Short mmCIF file of C-alpha atoms and ligand atoms in Angstrom, two decimals:
data_model
loop_
_atom_site.label_atom_id
_atom_site.label_comp_id
_atom_site.label_asym_id
_atom_site.label_seq_id
_atom_site.Cartn_x
_atom_site.Cartn_y
_atom_site.Cartn_z
CA UNK A 1 20.70 20.14 5.28
CA UNK A 2 24.36 19.04 5.32
CA UNK A 3 25.30 15.61 4.00
CA UNK A 4 24.24 12.85 6.42
CA UNK A 5 26.46 9.80 6.91
CA UNK A 6 24.94 6.75 8.61
CA UNK A 7 27.65 4.56 10.13
CA UNK A 8 27.77 1.39 12.22
CA UNK A 9 24.57 0.23 10.58
CA UNK A 10 23.22 -3.04 9.25
CA UNK A 11 21.87 -2.36 5.75
CA UNK A 12 18.89 -4.17 4.23
CA UNK A 13 19.14 -2.77 0.74
CA UNK A 14 15.73 -3.87 -0.55
CA UNK A 15 17.08 -6.58 -2.86
CA UNK A 16 16.04 -9.36 -0.49
CA UNK A 17 19.66 -10.32 0.17
CA UNK A 18 20.98 -10.61 3.72
CA UNK A 19 21.64 -7.31 5.52
CA UNK A 20 25.29 -6.27 5.59
CA UNK A 21 27.30 -3.96 7.82
CA UNK A 22 28.25 -0.71 6.17
CA UNK A 23 27.78 3.01 5.75
CA UNK A 24 25.34 5.15 3.77
CA UNK A 25 25.90 8.73 2.69
CA UNK A 26 22.91 10.96 1.85
CA UNK A 27 23.47 14.09 -0.17
CA UNK A 28 20.48 16.32 -0.87
CA UNK A 29 17.53 14.04 -1.62
CA UNK A 30 19.61 11.14 -2.95
CA UNK A 31 21.71 8.29 -1.65
CA UNK A 32 25.18 9.31 -2.70
CA UNK A 33 27.21 6.34 -1.55
CA UNK A 34 26.79 2.89 0.00
CA UNK A 35 29.87 1.17 1.47
CA UNK A 36 30.16 -2.44 2.61
CA UNK A 37 32.05 -3.95 5.52
CA UNK A 38 35.07 -2.09 6.80
CA UNK A 39 35.20 0.32 3.86
CA UNK A 40 34.80 3.85 5.13
CA UNK A 41 33.12 6.65 3.25
CA UNK A 42 35.10 9.90 3.36
CA UNK A 43 33.54 12.19 5.95
CA UNK A 44 34.17 15.46 4.09
CA UNK A 45 32.23 17.49 6.64
CA UNK A 46 29.17 15.23 6.58
CA UNK A 47 27.16 14.88 9.77
CA UNK A 48 27.97 11.39 11.12
CA UNK A 49 25.12 9.38 12.63
CA UNK A 50 26.35 6.32 14.52
CA UNK A 51 23.39 3.93 14.32
CA UNK A 52 24.71 1.62 17.04
CA UNK A 53 24.25 -1.50 14.92
CA UNK A 54 20.56 -0.84 14.19
CA UNK A 55 19.11 -1.70 10.76
CA UNK A 56 18.68 0.76 7.91
CA UNK A 57 16.17 0.00 5.14
CA UNK A 58 14.39 1.77 2.30
CA UNK A 59 11.12 3.38 3.40
CA UNK A 60 8.08 1.14 2.88
CA UNK A 61 5.67 1.52 -0.03
CA UNK A 62 2.00 0.64 0.50
CA UNK A 63 0.47 -0.02 -2.91
CA UNK A 64 -3.06 -0.72 -1.66
CA UNK A 65 -3.52 2.30 0.58
CA UNK A 66 -6.68 4.10 1.61
CA UNK A 67 -5.45 7.17 3.45
CA UNK A 68 -8.90 8.71 3.27
CA UNK A 69 -10.57 5.78 5.03
CA UNK A 70 -11.29 6.66 8.64
CA UNK A 71 -11.53 3.45 10.68
CA UNK A 72 -15.31 3.21 10.39
CA UNK A 73 -17.03 -0.14 10.88
CA UNK A 74 -18.68 0.03 7.46
CA UNK A 75 -17.89 1.77 4.22
CA UNK A 76 -21.34 3.38 4.28
CA UNK A 77 -20.38 5.04 7.59
CA UNK A 78 -17.29 6.35 5.81
CA UNK A 79 -19.59 7.94 3.26
CA UNK A 80 -21.46 9.75 6.04
CA UNK A 81 -18.36 11.68 7.13
CA UNK A 82 -18.55 15.18 5.62
CA UNK A 83 -15.68 16.16 3.30
CA UNK A 84 -14.17 18.68 5.69
CA UNK A 85 -13.78 16.22 8.57
CA UNK A 86 -12.69 13.52 6.15
CA UNK A 87 -9.90 15.70 4.81
CA UNK A 88 -8.53 16.36 8.29
CA UNK A 89 -8.76 12.69 9.23
CA UNK A 90 -6.89 11.76 6.05
CA UNK A 91 -4.20 14.24 7.03
CA UNK A 92 -3.82 12.51 10.41
CA UNK A 93 -3.63 9.16 8.65
CA UNK A 94 -0.83 10.44 6.45
CA UNK A 95 1.15 11.21 9.58
CA UNK A 96 0.47 7.71 10.95
CA UNK A 97 1.95 6.28 7.77
CA UNK A 98 5.11 8.29 8.26
CA UNK A 99 5.27 7.31 11.96
CA UNK A 100 5.47 3.70 10.77
CA UNK A 101 8.05 4.21 8.06
CA UNK A 102 5.66 4.09 5.09
CA UNK A 103 7.17 6.85 3.00
CA UNK A 104 5.24 6.21 -0.23
CA UNK A 105 1.75 5.00 -1.06
CA UNK A 106 -0.33 4.19 -4.10
CA UNK A 107 -3.92 4.85 -3.21
CA UNK A 108 -6.46 2.15 -3.98
CA UNK A 109 -9.42 4.53 -3.59
CA UNK A 110 -10.22 7.79 -1.94
CA UNK A 111 -13.41 8.32 0.05
CA UNK A 112 -14.58 11.55 -1.60
CA UNK A 113 -13.72 12.69 -5.12
CA UNK A 114 -11.00 15.14 -4.10
CA UNK A 115 -9.73 13.90 -0.70
CA UNK A 116 -6.69 12.06 -2.05
CA UNK A 117 -5.92 14.82 -4.52
CA UNK A 118 -5.93 17.58 -1.90
CA UNK A 119 -3.95 15.40 0.51
CA UNK A 120 -1.29 14.67 -2.13
CA UNK A 121 -1.01 18.34 -3.04
CA UNK A 122 -0.62 19.42 0.58
CA UNK A 123 2.03 16.75 1.20
CA UNK A 124 3.89 17.74 -1.96
CA UNK A 125 3.81 21.40 -0.93
CA UNK A 126 5.60 20.46 2.30
CA UNK A 127 2.88 21.99 4.48
CA UNK A 128 1.89 18.67 6.05
CA UNK A 129 3.83 15.44 6.57
CA UNK A 130 2.87 12.36 4.61
CA UNK A 131 4.08 9.71 2.20
CA UNK A 132 4.67 10.31 -1.50
CA UNK A 133 1.16 9.71 -2.71
CA UNK A 134 -0.40 8.52 -5.93
CA UNK A 135 -3.93 9.92 -5.53
CA UNK A 136 -6.91 7.82 -6.53
CA UNK A 137 -10.53 8.33 -7.44
CA UNK A 138 -13.14 6.88 -5.10
CA UNK A 139 -14.19 3.41 -6.22
CA UNK A 140 -16.18 3.38 -9.43
CA UNK A 141 -19.10 0.97 -9.11
CA UNK A 142 -22.01 0.11 -11.37
CA UNK A 143 -25.63 0.36 -10.26
CA UNK A 144 -26.23 -2.50 -7.89
CA UNK A 145 -22.51 -3.13 -7.73
CA UNK A 146 -20.73 -3.47 -4.40
CA UNK A 147 -21.25 -0.42 -2.17
CA UNK A 148 -23.86 1.25 -4.36
CA UNK A 149 -25.71 2.82 -1.42
CA UNK A 150 -28.75 4.09 -3.33
CA UNK A 151 -32.21 2.90 -2.39
CA UNK A 152 -35.22 2.73 -4.68
CA UNK A 153 -37.01 5.47 -2.73
CA UNK A 154 -33.97 7.63 -2.05
CA UNK A 155 -30.77 8.60 -3.83
CA UNK A 156 -27.98 8.13 -1.36
CA UNK A 157 -24.43 8.72 -2.44
CA UNK A 158 -21.82 7.16 -0.20
CA UNK A 159 -18.09 6.91 -0.72
CA UNK A 160 -18.30 5.58 -4.29
CA UNK A 161 -18.99 6.93 -7.77
CA UNK A 162 -21.82 5.09 -9.51
CA UNK A 163 -21.61 4.90 -13.29
CA UNK A 164 -23.29 2.75 -15.94
CA UNK A 165 -22.46 2.20 -19.56
CA UNK A 166 -19.40 3.35 -21.49
CA UNK A 167 -20.70 6.88 -22.04
CA UNK A 168 -21.08 7.58 -18.33
CA UNK A 169 -17.78 5.89 -17.49
CA UNK A 170 -15.94 8.02 -20.04
CA UNK A 171 -17.41 11.24 -18.68
CA UNK A 172 -16.86 10.47 -15.01
CA UNK A 173 -13.32 9.16 -15.46
CA UNK A 174 -12.50 12.26 -17.52
CA UNK A 175 -13.90 14.46 -14.75
CA UNK A 176 -11.71 12.80 -12.14
CA UNK A 177 -8.64 13.14 -14.34
CA UNK A 178 -9.47 16.81 -14.77
CA UNK A 179 -9.51 17.09 -10.96
CA UNK A 180 -6.02 15.63 -10.80
CA UNK A 181 -6.04 11.92 -9.91
CA UNK A 182 -3.11 9.63 -10.67
CA UNK A 183 -5.05 6.37 -10.31
CA UNK A 184 -8.53 5.35 -11.44
CA UNK A 185 -10.06 2.71 -9.18
CA UNK A 186 -12.70 0.29 -10.45
CA UNK A 187 -14.56 -2.12 -8.15
CA UNK A 188 -15.26 -4.76 -10.78
CA UNK A 189 -15.97 -7.64 -8.38
CA UNK A 190 -18.41 -7.89 -5.56
CA UNK A 191 -17.44 -8.54 -1.97
CA UNK A 192 -18.38 -10.64 1.03
CA UNK A 193 -21.21 -9.25 3.20
CA UNK A 194 -22.83 -7.71 0.11
CA UNK A 195 -25.94 -9.73 -0.61
CA UNK A 196 -26.68 -8.39 -4.08
CA UNK A 197 -23.07 -8.52 -5.33
CA UNK A 198 -21.12 -11.28 -3.57
CA UNK A 199 -17.41 -11.74 -4.06
CA UNK A 200 -17.73 -14.08 -7.04
CA UNK A 201 -19.88 -11.62 -8.97
CA UNK A 202 -18.25 -9.76 -11.84
CA UNK A 203 -20.12 -6.48 -11.76
CA UNK A 204 -18.99 -4.57 -14.88
CA UNK A 205 -19.76 -5.14 -18.52
CA UNK A 206 -16.89 -5.46 -20.95
CA UNK A 207 -17.57 -2.09 -22.60
CA UNK A 208 -17.61 -0.30 -19.22
CA UNK A 209 -14.15 -1.56 -18.27
CA UNK A 210 -12.88 -0.85 -21.77
CA UNK A 211 -14.20 2.72 -21.68
CA UNK A 212 -12.70 3.51 -18.25
CA UNK A 213 -9.33 2.02 -19.21
CA UNK A 214 -9.23 3.70 -22.60
CA UNK A 215 -9.79 7.15 -21.05
CA UNK A 216 -7.30 6.61 -18.22
CA UNK A 217 -4.59 5.20 -20.49
CA UNK A 218 -5.07 7.91 -23.11
CA UNK A 219 -4.27 10.50 -20.40
CA UNK A 220 -1.28 8.57 -19.07
CA UNK A 221 -3.05 7.42 -15.88
CA UNK A 222 -2.94 4.00 -14.32
CA UNK A 223 -5.76 1.96 -12.89
CA UNK A 224 -6.39 -0.20 -9.85
CA UNK A 225 -9.17 -2.75 -9.53
CA UNK A 226 -10.96 -4.56 -6.75
CA UNK A 227 -10.88 -8.08 -8.20
CA UNK A 228 -12.06 -11.15 -6.39
CA UNK A 229 -13.98 -13.00 -9.10
CA UNK A 230 -11.91 -14.91 -11.63
CA UNK A 231 -13.64 -13.14 -14.53
CA UNK A 232 -12.73 -9.78 -13.00
CA UNK A 233 -9.05 -10.70 -12.75
CA UNK A 234 -9.03 -11.80 -16.39
CA UNK A 235 -10.70 -8.56 -17.43
CA UNK A 236 -8.14 -6.54 -15.47
CA UNK A 237 -5.32 -8.32 -17.29
CA UNK A 238 -6.99 -7.93 -20.68
CA UNK A 239 -7.43 -4.18 -20.23
CA UNK A 240 -4.04 -3.45 -18.70
CA UNK A 241 -5.10 -2.54 -15.15
CA UNK A 242 -1.82 -2.15 -13.25
CA UNK A 243 -2.89 -2.84 -9.67
CA UNK A 244 -5.00 -5.97 -9.25
CA UNK A 245 -6.18 -6.11 -5.66
CA UNK A 246 -7.20 -9.27 -3.78
CA UNK A 247 -7.26 -11.71 -6.74
CA UNK A 248 -7.53 -14.74 -4.45
CA UNK A 249 -9.98 -16.64 -6.65
CA UNK A 250 -7.74 -16.73 -9.70
CA UNK A 251 -8.00 -20.10 -11.44
CA UNK A 252 -4.96 -21.86 -12.90
CA UNK A 253 -5.89 -20.59 -16.35
CA UNK A 254 -5.99 -17.02 -15.05
CA UNK A 255 -2.70 -17.46 -13.19
CA UNK A 256 -1.16 -18.61 -16.48
CA UNK A 257 -2.42 -15.44 -18.15
CA UNK A 258 -1.19 -13.25 -15.30
CA UNK A 259 2.20 -14.94 -15.42
CA UNK A 260 2.46 -14.19 -19.13
CA UNK A 261 1.78 -10.53 -18.39
CA UNK A 262 3.67 -10.35 -15.11
CA UNK A 263 5.75 -7.31 -16.00
CA UNK A 264 2.58 -5.21 -16.25
CA UNK A 265 0.82 -5.98 -12.97
CA UNK A 266 1.11 -5.85 -9.19
CA UNK A 267 -1.12 -7.80 -6.85
CA UNK A 268 -1.93 -6.78 -3.27
CA UNK A 269 -4.02 -9.50 -1.62
CA UNK A 270 -4.82 -7.36 1.46
CA UNK A 271 -4.63 -10.39 3.69
CA UNK A 272 -4.84 -8.33 6.91
CA UNK A 273 -8.48 -7.40 6.49
CA UNK A 274 -9.44 -11.04 5.94
CA UNK A 275 -7.55 -12.07 9.07
CA UNK A 276 -8.96 -9.21 11.16
CA UNK A 277 -12.52 -9.87 9.99
CA UNK A 278 -12.15 -13.50 10.96
CA UNK A 279 -10.68 -12.92 14.42
CA UNK A 280 -10.95 -9.30 15.53
CA UNK A 281 -14.28 -7.84 14.43
CA UNK A 282 -16.48 -8.92 17.35
CA UNK A 283 -16.53 -5.49 19.02
CA UNK A 284 -18.19 -4.20 15.87
CA UNK A 285 -20.74 -6.96 15.43
CA UNK A 286 -18.65 -9.23 13.22
CA UNK A 287 -17.93 -12.20 15.45
CA UNK A 288 -15.96 -15.25 14.40
CA UNK A 289 -19.06 -17.37 13.66
CA UNK A 290 -20.50 -14.68 11.44
CA UNK A 291 -17.18 -14.36 9.56
CA UNK A 292 -16.97 -18.15 9.14
CA UNK A 293 -20.58 -18.21 7.89
CA UNK A 294 -19.37 -15.79 5.21
CA UNK A 295 -16.46 -18.14 4.43
CA UNK A 296 -13.68 -15.83 5.63
CA UNK A 297 -11.78 -18.86 6.95
CA UNK A 298 -11.81 -20.39 3.46
CA UNK A 299 -10.96 -17.06 1.83
CA UNK A 300 -7.93 -16.68 4.10
CA UNK A 301 -6.66 -20.13 3.08
CA UNK A 302 -7.29 -19.50 -0.60
CA UNK A 303 -5.68 -16.03 -0.46
CA UNK A 304 -2.55 -17.45 1.19
CA UNK A 305 -2.30 -20.28 -1.35
CA UNK A 306 -2.93 -18.09 -4.41
CA UNK A 307 -0.51 -15.40 -3.28
CA UNK A 308 2.24 -17.97 -2.71
CA UNK A 309 1.57 -19.53 -6.12
CA UNK A 310 1.76 -16.12 -7.78
CA UNK A 311 5.13 -15.43 -6.18
CA UNK A 312 6.44 -18.80 -7.41
CA UNK A 313 5.42 -17.81 -10.92
CA UNK A 314 7.27 -14.49 -10.65
CA UNK A 315 4.10 -12.41 -10.36
CA UNK A 316 4.76 -9.40 -8.15
CA UNK A 317 2.70 -9.70 -4.98
CA UNK A 318 3.00 -7.16 -2.21
CA UNK A 319 1.91 -6.74 1.39
CA UNK A 320 -0.49 -4.03 2.63
CA UNK A 321 -4.07 -3.23 1.75
CA UNK A 322 -7.37 -2.21 3.29
CA UNK A 323 -6.16 -0.65 6.52
CA UNK A 324 -8.59 2.04 7.59
CA UNK A 325 -11.48 -0.01 9.00
CA UNK A 326 -12.58 -0.26 12.63
CA UNK A 327 -11.03 -3.69 13.12
CA UNK A 328 -8.11 -3.15 10.75
CA UNK A 329 -7.24 0.43 11.66
CA UNK A 330 -4.82 2.93 10.16
CA UNK A 331 -1.40 2.77 11.78
CA UNK A 332 -1.46 -1.03 12.05
CA UNK A 333 -0.51 -1.47 8.37
CA UNK A 334 2.80 -3.11 9.22
CA UNK A 335 0.96 -6.11 10.65
CA UNK A 336 0.65 -7.11 7.01
CA UNK A 337 4.39 -7.81 6.96
CA UNK A 338 3.90 -10.28 9.80
CA UNK A 339 0.89 -11.81 8.02
CA UNK A 340 2.99 -12.37 4.90
CA UNK A 341 5.44 -14.37 7.02
CA UNK A 342 3.03 -16.19 9.33
CA UNK A 343 -0.02 -16.72 7.14
CA UNK A 344 1.54 -17.12 3.69
CA UNK A 345 4.99 -18.42 4.54
CA UNK A 346 7.26 -15.84 2.92
CA UNK A 347 10.56 -15.14 4.60
CA UNK A 348 11.00 -11.76 6.29
CA UNK A 349 13.60 -10.85 3.63
CA UNK A 350 11.18 -11.69 0.78
CA UNK A 351 8.42 -9.72 2.46
CA UNK A 352 10.64 -6.69 3.03
CA UNK A 353 11.85 -6.84 -0.57
CA UNK A 354 8.22 -6.71 -1.76
CA UNK A 355 7.45 -3.75 0.53
CA UNK A 356 10.50 -1.79 -0.62
CA UNK A 357 12.03 -2.70 -4.00
CA UNK A 358 8.85 -3.91 -5.69
CA UNK A 359 6.80 -1.21 -3.99
CA UNK A 360 9.23 1.42 -5.26
CA UNK A 361 9.05 0.27 -8.86
CA UNK A 362 5.27 -0.08 -8.64
CA UNK A 363 4.98 3.46 -7.30
CA UNK A 364 7.26 4.86 -9.98
CA UNK A 365 5.61 3.15 -12.96
CA UNK A 366 7.00 4.67 -16.12
CA UNK A 367 8.17 7.84 -14.31
CA UNK A 368 11.94 8.10 -14.01
CA UNK A 369 11.88 7.78 -10.20
CA UNK A 370 14.45 5.56 -8.51
CA UNK A 371 13.18 4.48 -5.13
CA UNK A 372 12.70 1.49 -2.85
CA UNK A 373 16.35 0.45 -2.58
CA UNK A 374 19.42 1.53 -0.66
CA UNK A 375 21.39 2.12 -3.80
CA UNK A 376 23.56 4.92 -5.09
CA UNK A 377 21.53 7.53 -6.94
CA UNK A 378 18.24 6.39 -5.42
CA UNK A 379 15.90 8.73 -3.54
CA UNK A 380 16.77 9.01 0.13
CA UNK A 381 13.58 7.53 1.60
CA UNK A 382 15.14 5.63 4.49
CA UNK A 383 14.24 4.20 7.87
CA UNK A 384 16.32 2.95 10.79
CA UNK A 385 14.72 0.32 13.03
CA UNK A 386 15.86 -0.68 16.51
CA UNK A 387 16.74 -4.35 16.06
CA UNK A 388 17.03 -7.03 13.40
CA UNK A 389 13.84 -7.28 11.34
CA UNK A 390 15.01 -10.49 9.66
CA UNK A 391 14.72 -12.08 13.12
CA UNK A 392 11.61 -10.15 14.16
CA UNK A 393 9.30 -8.81 11.47
CA UNK A 394 6.92 -7.40 14.12
CA UNK A 395 9.38 -4.62 15.04
CA UNK A 396 7.74 -2.28 12.53
CA UNK A 397 4.39 -2.39 14.32
CA UNK A 398 5.57 -0.08 17.11
CA UNK A 399 6.33 3.46 15.96
CA UNK A 400 8.74 3.87 18.88
CA UNK A 401 11.03 1.26 17.32
CA UNK A 402 11.75 3.61 14.43
CA UNK A 403 14.96 5.42 15.26
CA UNK A 404 14.85 7.54 12.12
CA UNK A 405 12.47 8.20 9.23
CA UNK A 406 13.68 10.16 6.23
CA UNK A 407 11.75 11.11 3.11
CA UNK A 408 13.40 12.78 0.14
CA UNK A 409 16.56 13.40 2.16
CA UNK A 410 14.70 15.27 4.93
CA UNK A 411 14.12 13.96 8.42
CA UNK A 412 10.52 13.24 9.35
CA UNK A 413 11.89 11.68 12.53
CA UNK A 414 15.42 12.80 13.37
CA UNK A 415 17.87 10.11 14.61
CA UNK A 416 16.92 8.82 18.07
CA UNK A 417 18.89 6.89 20.65
CA UNK A 418 18.45 3.12 20.67
CA UNK A 419 16.03 2.06 23.36
CA UNK A 420 17.65 -1.19 24.35
CA UNK A 421 20.13 -3.86 23.39
CA UNK A 422 23.25 -2.17 22.23
CA UNK A 423 25.14 0.23 24.42
CA UNK A 424 26.21 1.95 21.25
CA UNK A 425 23.67 4.70 20.77
CA UNK A 426 22.42 6.42 17.68
CA UNK A 427 24.18 9.72 18.10
CA UNK A 428 25.01 12.52 15.81
CA UNK A 429 28.52 13.92 15.84
CA UNK A 430 30.38 16.24 13.52
ZN1 ZN B 501 -8.99 -1.79 -0.86
#
């Protein structure tokens, strides 16, 4: 593709600073030049795309993604979907991510051992569209841990991998690394609705976490953990688990510890699923009273407070997480941006910075990948949205508002005309 020059565009560069008018030149898969104000970038035969005053941003990065989750009402129902159907559904989900400008994702659990891996490989081959993907294992759980679906009279595997003791953890984590995962996911806390392992239960022994982490780290892989219980969060910090999900019940002592280690961790509270369970699950048998009886109203308050406190301490918190359930379906992921503003009280600019700059560095890890910012030399994962997202963070919820989606310098969605507002249209001209 020839060089692409985006002009007449308001640029949110990912830093969290105010958007500025300017121009952006893309050459190959990189951002070659960013100009501010009236400065013009030399055309030099580039294809000029007049964005009509729309806003250009880095593509979003979802660091608590479950592309293999298929909008079932329970996780056990997810387990019942055969691998072949599950793979195709995951492929459709990958497209939904791209439709909504999410151009990179760190998986926080697959549904079958190889679903994420195969999806990532197909996306990387260019045969199907999808975000840059860090592929995960299914959730590792211990016997009787959350989502262990076995019954005394019947072995019944679901969407998880059950392991017990350091020996079994070592073997099963090694197997998954052999299959090609990037991320090892441990469900070390329980969860609401699970009688035998509620959310405050820490469901791993010390030597099990140590064994899983030792194997993953020795092969250069990172880990993610489902952590609600305070003890689980502390264990995740102690053993160097990069992605600490939920983490709402962190005590002050644990927050102090996390703050001390803040350069090593990312926290995705997944606030959307708490909100949706509280208010939007009634069609699936989870009405408001039932959710309140399971303290979802309290959990929402605590999650908002803890997440805000983490941000104040410089701990990197990010939107997204746990889309892929019946009442929190795939494709609505960008509601989380609105939740971060309305439920937690972040500004739109802070929220967008987390979803781009922080997401980019979290995705990259120690790999030399520059992404998540509109910055010279960075990967050209870019979106153009019809309007001003600093004024209206909900714009990203409607795929039609995306006037352009680019990943790695290639158009997933070629530049479209603006739907309303400006008479200046997004048009391409030589
Ligand atoms: Zn999750």
